[in-house]
Every structure is written in structure tokens, then in C-alpha cells.
Amino acid sequence: MAILRYACVALSLTAGCLADMLSARLIEELARVQMKPGEVLPMVAEARKLDKSQWTATADSFQSGNPPSAAIDGSTSTFWHSQYNPNLPLPHNITIDMQQVMNINGLVLTPRQDGTSNGNIGQHTVQVSTDNKVWTTVSYGTFLDDSEVKTVPFVTTPARWLRILAATEAGNRGTWTSIADIGVTTGTLTTGSPAAIGSWGPTVEFPITLVSGAVIGSTGQLLTWSSFLPNQFTGSSTGQTFTSTYDPSTKLVTQYVISNTGHDMFCTGLSLDNQGGPIVTGGNSAPDTSRYNGGSKTWALQANMNIARGYQAHVTLSDGRVFTVGGSWSGGQGGKNGEVYDPVANKWTLLPGCPVAPMLTADAGGVYRADNHGWLFAWKNNYVFQAGPSVAMNWYGISGTGSQASAGSRTGDTDAMCGDAVMYDAVAGNILAVGGSSSYSNVPATTNAHIITIGTPPTAAKVTTVASMQYARAFANGVVLPNGQVFIVGGQSTPVPFSDDTAQFTPELWDPTTQKFTAMAPQAAARVYHSIALLMPDATVFSGGGGLCGNCATNHRDGQFFSPPYLFTSSGARATRPVISAISATTVKVGTSFSVTTGSAATQFSIIRYASTTHTVNTDQRRIPLTPTAISGTKYTLTLPSDPGVVVPGQYMVFAMNSNGVPSVAKTILVTN
Ligand SMILES: *[C@@H]1O[C@H](CO)[C@@H](O)[C@H](O)[C@H]1NC(C)=O
């Protein structure tokens, strides 16, 4: 069972409740960002500045005394309510005419504030129009069933009309819809062709602040979670986890609470096992291990770690075991040496030969921060390569009682806490390392970029300094694309947890051929501390979340899908995508071949491991470029590398690309050894 250590009430934290969990520094950081009485979210303040006196509203129905105009009268004590006497079925809708076209980039929706929840909106779609005929969806998803103001940032879009389509009542109490107030924010249009800078899709609303995420190969779903509460991790943890899934095939966002494990899966280690299910370690429930079964969609509690941890990274090895090191954020500080988990025996074993000391950063926050978020890569011969965030790099050998050897220094870099390390070409042993900062917070992040090349362990890694990013960032996420480009998204130029100041809205795309970064279209929301980004099987990138600070201004319960330039023609239209019409096997052993048949000629192939991420760490993703070993028409024989240290067993997305570089939607294979 999880050990429930939080004997303190949320945000009225006393010295006694700190126990060995939260440092005084974090408490200070959290206290500083709590909203004062009367203070409102920045988007709310902005929306209030807009004159709504000429606006009109119509709805599919209303109850006498609760007309649609009550949702735009600037008062949150009046509200629109769909007719309930007699009751009408869902869905319901309300349309606002703002009387003039404006470039709007956000919706501020206040649920009824009279202490009753009837009519709170759950599943919904937000659409806008300039002519009341052609409508564009700017946002959709599911709101949390509470009375808090819902702020929905989206791509700046010209609009005169705005409508909200409510599909469900958030608490399933009835078939009603109610809204106390609707406001909008305005912004500037993005210029530039999607062929050059890509394009962001509608904002997807989640009922939780996204902090951790994984893409599950068996379902194609994005699985995300926060902590024991939807928007907060401090307080008396009840050993449960608020979870939300997004299904790309239905575009539905669902919510549920995992309570059977007793594991509050906040600030955990995270990786996908050799079947594609997340393994989660430590965090708020510091000794715990949980495993998700993608087939049954259930979580199960596993054996405790020997050393309680939070903020450690862990990585799935070529033999299916899981290695972890570090993690002084919870479960006590210091001495967080390595251990390994055997999921078959369900047993953790200490590795005295894998000390944490060589991978510590020189963080101003001391060991509490110095052993956080290791950049761990499973590699050949049961070695793990630790690429950072310390400027010192190490090999950890996971055989016997473990071993450690220096792998050299990331020459030209500093300690790069909360930077990103992305294995964009595992066949060549190439990792791109970017950004981060010398201490966890309150120091400038860097623009640094390096290629780290690893070979046979334990020989030292080769480090090449490449052209820097255009923007300094820590707390960003890095995602490898099917063509080997690396998308760097979000982050702050000066990392400060729970603040959106100095957020970098403009992502960058690194090209492995030119070894340069190109600025991409700006995203709608700040994606900083606790934000996540993951490659989807349709070759878009999900970027979302950030925050989780309770009554603060920086909880981000949303995300957006980015379509990289490769999904567009030079004129900016959607490119025609190659289609994988057949694949010869769904399970492929390392070193063996399978074939992919495409509808039209393909010129490039790669497989990318399905991935999970939290706190900038993603130890799963790795791209394996594959050159066909035989071609017959549009049937291509692909042969996997024979070393499971290179093609680490688990679920992979298989992509085919055409001569224009346009990727297919992926098929999924399970790689075994
Ligand atoms: C809004 O509701 C009305 C009445 O039910 C319906 O006729 C209309 O189609 C709805 N609009 C949309 C866009 O769903």
C-alpha cells in the first residue's frame, strides 16, 4: 500500500507536515503563486476589458428567468439555463454575436456561481464564424465538473460569432446546460505558411492539469494524469490519481480516478515496459511502483522500490527490466543510488555498483535538486547511458551488482537541469541535447545544443557542439519526428516553477541534416513546468499541460496538436499522405525482417518507440531509421537492428515517408527479443 505521508492541509503548510517530502523552498514557491482574494486569472482580467454591451446571444432553449443574454451581461450572478420545465434533451447550444469581426484567441467561460452545479458543461465544442455560415472549431474536450472559471486559449482566429455546443452535463445529473458568463480575449494572427512553420490545431480541453502522459500503442489513446487532485499535488494525498484519456479516433476526452493502487502518481519516474504499458515509480507515494496494462486498461500496484524516490528518472532496459537512479524530491534526500526492477519476478534489487554521486549536478538547491530527472538511455550490453542533466556523463552497467564508468563530459555545456535529450537516430547512437539550466530554478536557461554520439560501452561518448537554439529554454519538451527532425516546444528562458513568466511560445524544429533550428508557429498557451509533449501515431505532436499549483494562475488543463511542416504542400494545403496498406507482422523479433506495403511509392522508413513523459524526461522515445533490404513494387522489406540495446523491445510506430518527406499514419508493431 502507498504510504500516505501528507498530514497537512493543502497550502496551509506547517513545518510539521513537511516531513521528508517537500522542501521549504518548494513551499515558498507555491505560496508565492497562490492567488490573493479578489485576484483573477490573467485571461479573465483581459476578457473583462472587452465591451460586451452590443453583443447578442441566442440559445437552442432557455428556462424563463435564465435567458441566453444572462451569459453575456457581465454579471456572474445571472446565468443562462437550458429549458428544464419541461426538460429538453442534450445537446444544447448558445451562439454569441459580437457584432464585429475580431481576432480572438481565448474563451473565458464562467459556470453558474449560485452554489448549484446543474448544467455544468462536460463534453463540448467551441466554434467561431465570420459569417454565421462557415464555422471553425477552435476548441473541444471535457471540462472538470466544478464552478471554477474555464479559460480556453486557442489559435488566434477571426470571428464575429462564437458558439458553444454542450454535449454532456459534467456530472451527468441531468440534461441541462448552464453558463453564467462568456468572455473572449483577442490576439494577433500568425503569419507564415504552414509549409514553413507548421500549424497548431484546436485546443483540447481536459478536466485535469496534465503533468504526465503516455501514448498507448494498443489503444492509440493519449493517457494523462495529474495527482490525487485534478489541479493540485500538495495536501493530504489520498493515494489516488486523477486521470484523463484522449482518443484521437473519437476526439473524446474522458476522466477517471485510479484508486485501486493507492499510488498518487505525481512526480514519478515513468517509462513504457516491453509490452507498451507505463511503469510508474515513486513520486507523491515515494516507494510505490505501478504498472498499466494497455489491454485491460487497468493499473496494478507492484513491489516497492528499496529506496523511496520522487523526481528520479527510470528507463526500460533491453531485457525488459527497469533501472532507476536519483530522486531526492521525495522519500528523503541523498543516497539515491541505482536499483533495478525485474517485472517478471516483481522484485527491486539494489545495485551497489551504480552510485548516484557521479551524476549529481551542482544545483543551488543542493541534493534535493541535484539528482533529479536523469537523462537515461538503455543501450547495448545491458548498459544505461546517462547523458545529463549533469555536465558529467556516465555509463551504468546493469549486470550483476552494477557498475559505473565516466562517459566523459558534455564539453561546452553547463549542467542542464530540465533540458531535453532526444535519441533521434539510435542506429548511429545520436542524441540531441538542448537547453536546461545550471540550477533547477531562477537562473537563466541556455540555448545550448549538442550532439552526443555513443558507441560500445563503456567507451566515452563523442560530443559535438552545434548551432544553438534561437530561444533559451528549460522545462521545454523535445520530440523526435519520423524523419529525424526534433521538435523543441515550450519552456521558459528563466525557469520558475508555477510561473508563466518568460514562457517561450515559439517552438523550434531541429534538422539533423542542416543541424540548425527553425522557429515554428507559436502555440496558444504557455507550456512550462509540468508540461508534456509526445509524438502521436498520426505524426502530429501533442503539447499540453503545465502547472498543478492549486489556487494559482498557471494550471493548464489543455493541449494542442502540432502538425509539422511535413504535413503540408508548398502552397500550405494539407499534403496527401502515403498509406501503409499492409504490414506483414504485428510482433517482430530484433534482427528479423517484416514487410510494409504502401499505397504509393515510399522512399524513407523509420520506427519510433511509443513514449511516456513527465518533467521533461522521456526515456522511451528513440527513432530507428530503416533502409529497405528488398523492394518489390510498393512492398518494402525492413530488417530490425539485431541489438536489443539499440531497438529496445516494446511497442513502436512504423512510419513510411514519400519523396516529399510526407509521413504516413503509423502502424504499430511490438518489438521483442
Ligand atoms: C443548436 O440547437 C438547435 C435546437 O436544438 C438545433 O436546431 C441546432 O442544429 C443546434 N446547432 C448546432 C450547431 O448544433
XYZ file of N, CA, C and O in Angstrom, residues 1-6 18-22 227 233 237-241 261-270 280-290 301-314 324-333 336-337 339 348 368:
272
model
N 0.835 -1.207 0.000
C 0.000 0.000 0.000
C 0.865 1.251 0.000
O 1.960 1.264 0.496
N 0.326 2.261 -0.584
C 1.028 3.537 -0.574
C 1.138 4.039 0.857
O 0.257 3.808 1.667
N 2.232 4.696 1.127
C 2.376 5.309 2.438
C 1.898 6.747 2.319
O 2.412 7.513 1.520
N 0.889 7.080 3.064
C 0.327 8.425 2.955
C 1.046 9.335 3.930
O 0.854 9.269 5.124
N 1.887 10.155 3.374
C 2.762 10.943 4.216
C 2.262 12.346 4.436
O 2.769 13.075 5.263
N 1.314 12.787 3.648
C 0.906 14.180 3.742
C -0.145 14.339 4.813
O -1.305 14.069 4.593
N 5.989 19.022 6.638
C 6.980 18.909 5.572
C 7.528 17.501 5.519
O 7.829 16.980 4.467
N 7.646 16.890 6.713
C 8.232 15.564 6.836
C 9.486 15.529 5.982
O 10.263 16.471 5.958
N 9.679 14.478 5.250
C 10.864 14.432 4.398
C 10.475 14.705 2.954
O 11.169 14.356 2.032
N 9.292 15.313 2.749
C 8.770 15.353 1.391
C 9.076 16.653 0.654
O 9.779 16.666 -0.328
N 8.527 17.724 1.092
C 8.628 18.952 0.330
C 9.606 19.900 1.003
O 9.513 20.152 2.183
N -2.408 14.329 -10.211
C -2.014 13.877 -8.881
C -3.288 13.388 -8.198
O -4.244 13.018 -8.876
N -1.141 19.085 -6.094
C -0.435 17.891 -5.616
C -0.106 17.957 -4.136
O 0.378 16.992 -3.565
N -2.588 13.687 0.618
C -2.792 12.808 -0.532
C -3.603 11.603 -0.120
O -3.337 10.969 0.898
N -4.598 11.299 -0.936
C -5.431 10.141 -0.661
C -4.951 8.929 -1.446
O -5.643 7.927 -1.534
N -3.737 9.031 -2.020
C -3.181 7.878 -2.705
C -3.953 7.474 -3.945
O -4.022 6.312 -4.299
N -4.554 8.448 -4.585
C -5.261 8.178 -5.838
C -4.689 9.098 -6.910
O -3.885 9.980 -6.612
N -5.100 8.880 -8.163
C -4.579 9.698 -9.251
C -5.690 10.070 -10.224
O -6.363 9.186 -10.766
N -4.703 1.260 -6.717
C -3.287 1.039 -6.407
C -2.849 1.782 -5.149
O -1.819 1.452 -4.573
N -3.589 2.799 -4.737
C -3.156 3.627 -3.615
C -1.955 4.494 -3.954
O -1.332 5.082 -3.084
N -1.615 4.593 -5.230
C -0.404 5.293 -5.675
C -0.795 6.665 -6.228
O -1.513 6.741 -7.218
N -0.347 7.724 -5.571
C -0.501 9.078 -6.098
C 0.656 9.291 -7.071
O 1.792 9.528 -6.651
N 0.359 9.202 -8.360
C 1.424 9.122 -9.368
C 1.877 10.494 -9.845
O 1.934 10.776 -11.034
N 2.199 11.348 -8.897
C 2.703 12.681 -9.214
C 4.209 12.722 -8.966
O 4.684 12.222 -7.950
N 4.939 13.342 -9.879
C 6.396 13.487 -9.751
C 7.095 12.135 -9.721
O 7.984 11.895 -8.898
N 6.685 11.269 -10.611
C 7.179 9.897 -10.616
C 8.286 9.704 -11.638
O 8.521 10.547 -12.495
N 8.934 8.535 -11.557
C 9.680 8.006 -12.687
C 8.664 7.344 -13.607
O 7.612 6.884 -13.147
N 8.995 7.292 -14.899
C 7.995 6.826 -15.860
C 8.687 6.275 -17.099
O 9.583 6.906 -17.653
N 5.318 3.082 -13.482
C 5.396 4.356 -12.779
C 6.011 4.097 -11.410
O 5.574 3.178 -10.703
N 7.011 4.906 -11.045
C 7.668 4.691 -9.752
C 7.667 5.957 -8.909
O 7.936 7.050 -9.403
N 7.386 5.782 -7.621
C 7.614 6.824 -6.623
C 6.757 8.057 -6.795
O 5.599 7.983 -7.193
N 7.348 9.219 -6.456
C 6.636 10.495 -6.510
C 5.972 10.793 -5.188
O 6.575 10.615 -4.122
N 4.707 11.222 -5.243
C 3.991 11.527 -4.004
C 3.869 10.299 -3.108
O 3.817 10.437 -1.887
N 3.763 9.119 -3.686
C 3.794 7.868 -2.914
C 5.170 7.263 -3.169
O 5.338 6.434 -4.063
N 6.164 7.709 -2.389
C 7.562 7.592 -2.794
C 8.113 6.180 -3.009
O 8.963 6.000 -3.861
N 7.685 5.148 -2.275
C 8.282 3.837 -2.566
C 7.536 3.037 -3.641
O 8.013 1.998 -4.080
N 6.376 3.501 -4.090
C 5.466 2.661 -4.878
C 5.934 2.410 -6.314
O 6.631 3.218 -6.915
N 5.461 1.302 -6.847
C 5.591 1.010 -8.271
C 4.214 0.609 -8.784
O 3.530 -0.195 -8.139
N 3.800 1.174 -9.910
C 2.536 0.783 -10.536
C 2.792 0.416 -11.987
O 3.717 0.927 -12.617
N -0.704 -2.338 -8.565
C 0.430 -1.990 -7.708
C 1.433 -3.138 -7.725
O 1.049 -4.305 -7.659
N 2.729 -2.794 -7.811
C 3.801 -3.791 -7.836
C 4.645 -3.640 -6.569
O 4.301 -2.881 -5.666
N 5.767 -4.344 -6.548
C 6.655 -4.302 -5.379
C 7.191 -2.887 -5.148
O 7.404 -2.131 -6.095
N 7.406 -2.539 -3.883
C 8.039 -1.257 -3.543
C 9.488 -1.225 -4.003
O 10.178 -2.245 -3.977
N 9.949 -0.028 -4.348
C 11.386 0.169 -4.535
C 12.083 -0.004 -3.182
O 11.466 0.180 -2.128
N 13.372 -0.320 -3.207
C 14.142 -0.373 -1.961
C 14.375 1.027 -1.414
O 14.468 1.223 -0.207
N 14.511 1.990 -2.318
C 14.758 3.379 -1.932
C 13.565 4.206 -2.416
O 13.237 4.182 -3.607
N 12.921 4.921 -1.474
C 11.787 5.773 -1.849
C 12.304 6.959 -2.662
O 13.360 7.520 -2.345
N 11.562 7.333 -3.707
C 12.068 8.360 -4.628
C 10.946 9.244 -5.187
O 9.803 8.804 -5.321
N 11.331 10.446 -5.599
C 10.478 11.321 -6.398
C 11.375 12.178 -7.262
O 12.431 12.616 -6.797
N 11.015 12.408 -8.509
C 11.811 13.164 -9.500
C 12.953 12.346 -10.066
O 13.776 12.870 -10.797
N 13.034 11.054 -9.713
C 14.013 10.216 -10.390
C 13.536 9.956 -11.817
O 12.341 10.032 -12.097
N 14.506 9.637 -12.675
C 14.101 9.087 -13.969
C 14.243 7.583 -13.880
O 15.001 7.074 -13.045
N 13.495 6.863 -14.670
C 13.799 5.444 -14.843
C 13.670 5.070 -16.314
O 13.090 5.816 -17.107
N 16.566 2.562 -12.266
C 16.355 3.932 -11.790
C 17.520 4.374 -10.916
O 18.206 3.549 -10.288
N 17.722 5.695 -10.878
C 18.752 6.301 -10.031
C 18.319 7.738 -9.753
O 17.676 8.361 -10.584
N 18.639 8.237 -8.536
C 18.295 9.618 -8.179
C 16.910 9.702 -7.554
O 16.273 8.692 -7.251
N 16.427 10.947 -7.333
C 15.059 11.129 -6.857
C 14.928 11.620 -5.436
O 14.142 11.087 -4.650
N 15.649 12.713 -5.091
C 15.589 13.231 -3.724
C 14.405 14.157 -3.482
O 14.265 14.699 -2.390
N 13.554 14.366 -4.469
C 12.392 15.243 -4.267
C 11.460 14.669 -3.209
O 10.818 15.400 -2.472
N 11.386 13.354 -3.124
C 10.582 12.781 -2.041
C 11.236 11.514 -1.523
O 12.150 10.963 -2.130
N 10.772 11.085 -0.355
C 11.327 9.889 0.263
C 12.691 10.107 0.894
O 13.460 9.156 1.054
N 12.997 11.335 1.280
C 14.284 11.631 1.910
C 15.304 12.079 0.888
O 15.176 11.785 -0.298
N 16.302 12.812 1.363
C 17.278 13.396 0.447
C 18.622 12.688 0.516
O 19.111 12.366 1.584
N 20.507 8.325 -3.257
C 19.535 7.642 -4.129
C 20.266 6.868 -5.230
O 20.165 7.168 -6.430
N 21.010 5.850 -4.785
C 21.800 5.049 -5.715
C 20.898 4.153 -6.555
O 19.698 4.039 -6.300
N 18.981 1.120 -8.594
C 18.374 -0.189 -8.364
C 17.642 -0.604 -9.630
O 17.381 0.215 -10.523
N 12.533 -5.516 -6.855
C 13.576 -4.492 -6.999
C 14.844 -4.978 -6.313
O 14.791 -5.510 -5.201
N 18.616 17.898 -3.042
C 17.178 17.840 -3.306
C 16.888 18.010 -4.802
O 15.956 17.417 -5.349
